[in-house]
Amino acid sequence: MTRDPKANPAPLPLTAAEDRQTLLRTAYGRFPSGVVAVAAMEDGRPLCMVASSFVAVSMDPALVAFCVQWTSKTWPRLTRAPRLGISVLGDGQDGAARRLASRDESKFDAIAHYATAEGAVFIEGAAAWFDCSIDNVLDAGDHGFVLLALESLSISPAVEPLVFHGSEFRRLGVRDLDRTALKSG
Ligand SMILES: Cc1cc2nc3c(=O)[nH]c(=O)nc-3n(C[C@H](O)[C@H](O)[C@H](O)COP(=O)(O)O)c2cc1C
């Protein structure tokens, strides 16, 4: 089979791209994701960053992961916490996501949250919460690939997750185009 030029534009070698950064950002943005808050206590105060690179990795052992930019100022501080709280942000928490991603020292003031005895911090109103410890951090170019061991979790089935796609916050749309296909397949 050959490429149909109408359906599939010719591949552009990265070396030939005029603006490699923009091209990559646009291409990576074709893949929709959720948004998580990664948060922990530091000296009695909550500390947080937001990540759209979260991914479920393994069932046994239970592992999840996200990618962190090496330039992050928050990440080295989060690594000192014994536990990290991952909150899968819910539909309607786009404002909270923006705030929690900022460097504003008072960003938690208007955001309902709670901390566990081990120091993981969770955002109220999220779709799911994962209490994690760092398993491994792999070098992945300008990011670190952070593998997290899942210690405990809770789920809020009534809350739809917030979606991040093409550099915008979205909400889930049409449901199950063909339910039977997935369930039997
Ligand atoms: C929707 C969204 C998704 C983001 N995803 C990531 C991510 O996957 N990895 C990352 O390192 N930073 C990500 N960021 C940026 C961080 O959340 C945060 O803005 C940054 O870490 C704050 O800077 P600092 O860590 O230097 O304090 C994201 C920000 C937003 C708003």
PDB file of C-alpha atoms in Angstrom, residues 33-36 50-56 65-68 143-145:
ATOM      1  CA  SER A  33      -4.831  14.154  27.637  1.00  0.00           C
ATOM      2  CA  GLY A  34      -6.185  14.786  31.105  1.00  0.00           C
ATOM      3  CA  VAL A  35      -4.678  17.199  33.610  1.00  0.00           C
ATOM      4  CA  VAL A  36      -3.289  16.271  37.025  1.00  0.00           C
ATOM      5  CA  VAL A  50       0.262  20.705  37.038  1.00  0.00           C
ATOM      6  CA  ALA A  51       0.965  18.062  34.388  1.00  0.00           C
ATOM      7  CA  SER A  52      -0.813  16.992  31.221  1.00  0.00           C
ATOM      8  CA  SER A  53       1.802  14.293  30.573  1.00  0.00           C
ATOM      9  CA  PHE A  54       0.331  11.912  33.159  1.00  0.00           C
ATOM     10  CA  VAL A  55      -0.081   8.315  32.023  1.00  0.00           C
ATOM     11  CA  ALA A  56      -1.156   5.039  33.623  1.00  0.00           C
ATOM     12  CA  ALA A  65       4.025   8.330  35.436  1.00  0.00           C
ATOM     13  CA  PHE A  66       4.335  11.890  34.243  1.00  0.00           C
ATOM     14  CA  CYS A  67       7.052  13.925  32.518  1.00  0.00           C
ATOM     15  CA  VAL A  68       8.648  16.882  34.245  1.00  0.00           C
ATOM     16  CA  HIS A 143      12.214  16.203  30.586  1.00  0.00           C
ATOM     17  CA  GLY A 144      12.463  13.604  33.316  1.00  0.00           C
ATOM     18  CA  PHE A 145      10.177  10.579  33.113  1.00  0.00           C
TER      19      PHE A 145
END
